[in-house]
């Protein structure tokens, strides 16, 4: 079925007009515009958006830290909605299905990385809200092979953050190689961190959080962390592993210093300020490991969503109407969001 007859002839979306500081004013980088309704092509689905999470990657794109790959791109890669039409060749979705559209939007499928189960490293990978229009919109199209079927029993605004904050946190935790029952250090405590902490706790590990925001420290303790301190506070004991979510390179040596022997620090963000010089003996000796995290595979997404369906993490949501995406990004930039900001169509 590929029918859009019952849909409006055009749709609204936010676009990054000119990358620059996000302050929530009319002169900011985001502009709302009307555009023709896109008809799904082969292997694509057309999704009417119910909710879309606001990710720090969107902020990096809007402000220019992440160079745009297409002119006037629509951000947003945590979109939850209903399939309204399907293109030729789509077998896994039908009109009315609930779908999630996440960061990874496509890969070549033929390179060595794709063949070896590491499609997140594909040189020709494409991303929602960067290479193709994202979820800060009434509707978007997506490759059906990269979309997820979602549960019907949770509100859209609680599911949306799982599609990036949850999935990338899952991969970052896997990359950190936290041993069973070990103490995990989390640096920065925003959308992804508050889901990753719950994932580690559900697996029987312990969590220590380091963040500058008092409200975030209170949330960490409420969710079960046994320690919550400032970003630069010493750890109460050596960390078995750590994940850096804050895009602050100065925290890399801080976290490495806090690691126990053999511990691993994974850096979860797509953007990081410069890392200061490291001292080999203090920061890396005794087989401490520093790892980056690059996007995720579809297998990561499926595994995390299945685990989240079992453990049902608390998602601390701050709702914004879709037409206030500029305000949501400004609040994120100013650290006024505890938990995760989500855009909701009214």
mmCIF file of C-alpha atoms in Angstrom, residues 195-317:
data_model
loop_
_atom_site.group_PDB
_atom_site.id
_atom_site.type_symbol
_atom_site.label_atom_id
_atom_site.label_comp_id
_atom_site.label_asym_id
_atom_site.label_seq_id
_atom_site.Cartn_x
_atom_site.Cartn_y
_atom_site.Cartn_z
ATOM 1 C CA UNK A 195 19.024 5.785 31.155
ATOM 2 C CA UNK A 196 22.469 4.170 31.155
ATOM 3 C CA UNK A 197 22.659 4.373 34.946
ATOM 4 C CA UNK A 198 19.406 2.443 35.200
ATOM 5 C CA UNK A 199 20.656 -0.127 32.697
ATOM 6 C CA UNK A 200 23.799 -0.737 34.767
ATOM 7 C CA UNK A 201 21.796 -0.938 37.987
ATOM 8 C CA UNK A 202 19.338 -3.409 36.455
ATOM 9 C CA UNK A 203 22.320 -5.598 35.574
ATOM 10 C CA UNK A 204 23.440 -5.641 39.199
ATOM 11 C CA UNK A 205 26.225 -3.058 39.016
ATOM 12 C CA UNK A 206 26.821 -0.002 41.169
ATOM 13 C CA UNK A 207 26.880 3.573 39.922
ATOM 14 C CA UNK A 208 28.742 6.755 40.866
ATOM 15 C CA UNK A 209 27.767 9.972 39.092
ATOM 16 C CA UNK A 210 29.882 13.085 38.547
ATOM 17 C CA UNK A 211 28.056 16.148 37.253
ATOM 18 C CA UNK A 212 28.037 19.881 37.878
ATOM 19 C CA UNK A 213 24.246 20.249 38.135
ATOM 20 C CA UNK A 214 22.759 19.821 41.628
ATOM 21 C CA UNK A 215 19.372 18.791 40.201
ATOM 22 C CA UNK A 216 21.045 16.076 38.135
ATOM 23 C CA UNK A 217 22.894 14.802 41.209
ATOM 24 C CA UNK A 218 19.589 14.550 43.083
ATOM 25 C CA UNK A 219 18.048 12.646 40.172
ATOM 26 C CA UNK A 220 21.006 10.247 40.112
ATOM 27 C CA UNK A 221 20.543 9.421 43.776
ATOM 28 C CA UNK A 222 16.782 9.048 43.315
ATOM 29 C CA UNK A 223 17.423 6.512 40.544
ATOM 30 C CA UNK A 224 19.728 4.424 42.712
ATOM 31 C CA UNK A 225 23.260 5.777 42.326
ATOM 32 C CA UNK A 226 25.281 5.304 45.509
ATOM 33 C CA UNK A 227 27.356 8.452 44.979
ATOM 34 C CA UNK A 228 26.725 11.748 43.208
ATOM 35 C CA UNK A 229 29.324 14.488 43.219
ATOM 36 C CA UNK A 230 30.677 17.361 41.165
ATOM 37 C CA UNK A 231 32.342 16.643 37.820
ATOM 38 C CA UNK A 232 35.839 17.067 39.258
ATOM 39 C CA UNK A 233 35.284 15.390 42.634
ATOM 40 C CA UNK A 234 37.460 12.360 43.405
ATOM 41 C CA UNK A 235 35.739 9.001 43.201
ATOM 42 C CA UNK A 236 34.908 7.369 46.554
ATOM 43 C CA UNK A 237 36.789 4.297 45.285
ATOM 44 C CA UNK A 238 38.535 3.253 42.055
ATOM 45 C CA UNK A 239 36.080 2.827 39.200
ATOM 46 C CA UNK A 240 35.809 -0.513 37.423
ATOM 47 C CA UNK A 241 34.710 1.356 34.279
ATOM 48 C CA UNK A 242 33.466 4.801 33.269
ATOM 49 C CA UNK A 243 31.422 6.502 30.583
ATOM 50 C CA UNK A 244 31.891 10.159 29.658
ATOM 51 C CA UNK A 245 28.675 11.763 28.421
ATOM 52 C CA UNK A 246 29.588 15.414 28.962
ATOM 53 C CA UNK A 247 31.220 16.830 25.782
ATOM 54 C CA UNK A 248 34.126 18.167 27.851
ATOM 55 C CA UNK A 249 37.598 16.962 26.925
ATOM 56 C CA UNK A 250 39.044 18.206 30.215
ATOM 57 C CA UNK A 251 37.150 15.407 31.971
ATOM 58 C CA UNK A 252 39.007 12.652 30.113
ATOM 59 C CA UNK A 253 42.126 12.751 32.351
ATOM 60 C CA UNK A 254 39.870 13.184 35.390
ATOM 61 C CA UNK A 255 37.961 10.008 34.560
ATOM 62 C CA UNK A 256 41.094 8.064 33.605
ATOM 63 C CA UNK A 257 42.675 8.987 36.938
ATOM 64 C CA UNK A 258 39.610 7.621 38.739
ATOM 65 C CA UNK A 259 39.791 4.241 36.962
ATOM 66 C CA UNK A 260 41.015 1.136 38.718
ATOM 67 C CA UNK A 261 43.738 -0.938 37.078
ATOM 68 C CA UNK A 262 42.433 -2.524 33.899
ATOM 69 C CA UNK A 263 39.464 -0.148 33.736
ATOM 70 C CA UNK A 264 38.017 1.320 30.549
ATOM 71 C CA UNK A 265 36.673 4.804 29.837
ATOM 72 C CA UNK A 266 34.290 5.084 26.893
ATOM 73 C CA UNK A 267 33.463 8.497 25.441
ATOM 74 C CA UNK A 268 29.859 8.499 24.309
ATOM 75 C CA UNK A 269 29.471 11.813 22.487
ATOM 76 C CA UNK A 270 29.770 12.608 18.790
ATOM 77 C CA UNK A 271 31.498 15.892 19.722
ATOM 78 C CA UNK A 272 34.138 16.520 22.383
ATOM 79 C CA UNK A 273 36.236 19.566 23.169
ATOM 80 C CA UNK A 274 39.996 19.108 23.016
ATOM 81 C CA UNK A 275 41.545 16.601 25.415
ATOM 82 C CA UNK A 276 44.469 17.958 27.463
ATOM 83 C CA UNK A 277 47.827 16.214 27.318
ATOM 84 C CA UNK A 278 47.760 12.846 29.092
ATOM 85 C CA UNK A 279 50.452 11.506 31.366
ATOM 86 C CA UNK A 280 51.111 7.907 30.443
ATOM 87 C CA UNK A 281 51.850 6.622 33.929
ATOM 88 C CA UNK A 282 49.051 8.517 35.705
ATOM 89 C CA UNK A 283 46.317 8.111 33.102
ATOM 90 C CA UNK A 284 46.959 5.013 30.966
ATOM 91 C CA UNK A 285 49.485 2.703 32.610
ATOM 92 C CA UNK A 286 48.249 -0.442 34.381
ATOM 93 C CA UNK A 287 46.215 -1.270 31.262
ATOM 94 C CA UNK A 288 43.667 1.495 31.515
ATOM 95 C CA UNK A 289 41.856 1.919 28.198
ATOM 96 C CA UNK A 290 40.347 4.968 26.463
ATOM 97 C CA UNK A 291 37.689 4.233 23.838
ATOM 98 C CA UNK A 292 35.432 6.278 21.601
ATOM 99 C CA UNK A 293 31.858 5.338 20.760
ATOM 100 C CA UNK A 294 30.699 5.849 17.193
ATOM 101 C CA UNK A 295 26.957 5.676 16.549
ATOM 102 C CA UNK A 296 25.410 2.210 16.921
ATOM 103 C CA UNK A 297 24.388 -0.821 14.946
ATOM 104 C CA UNK A 298 20.824 -1.939 14.415
ATOM 105 C CA UNK A 299 21.656 -4.945 16.564
ATOM 106 C CA UNK A 300 22.516 -2.541 19.406
ATOM 107 C CA UNK A 301 19.158 -0.858 18.970
ATOM 108 C CA UNK A 302 17.198 -4.108 18.972
ATOM 109 C CA UNK A 303 19.087 -5.429 21.996
ATOM 110 C CA UNK A 304 18.600 -2.267 24.035
ATOM 111 C CA UNK A 305 14.921 -1.869 23.200
ATOM 112 C CA UNK A 306 14.311 -5.492 24.217
ATOM 113 C CA UNK A 307 16.171 -4.952 27.499
ATOM 114 C CA UNK A 308 14.295 -1.705 28.144
ATOM 115 C CA UNK A 309 10.987 -3.475 27.516
ATOM 116 C CA UNK A 310 11.893 -5.913 30.302
ATOM 117 C CA UNK A 311 13.349 -3.431 32.805
ATOM 118 C CA UNK A 312 11.091 -0.443 31.947
ATOM 119 C CA UNK A 313 13.469 2.378 32.902
ATOM 120 C CA UNK A 314 12.096 5.565 34.400
ATOM 121 C CA UNK A 315 12.287 8.259 31.723
ATOM 122 C CA UNK A 316 12.412 11.721 33.268
ATOM 123 C CA UNK A 317 10.685 13.768 30.562
#
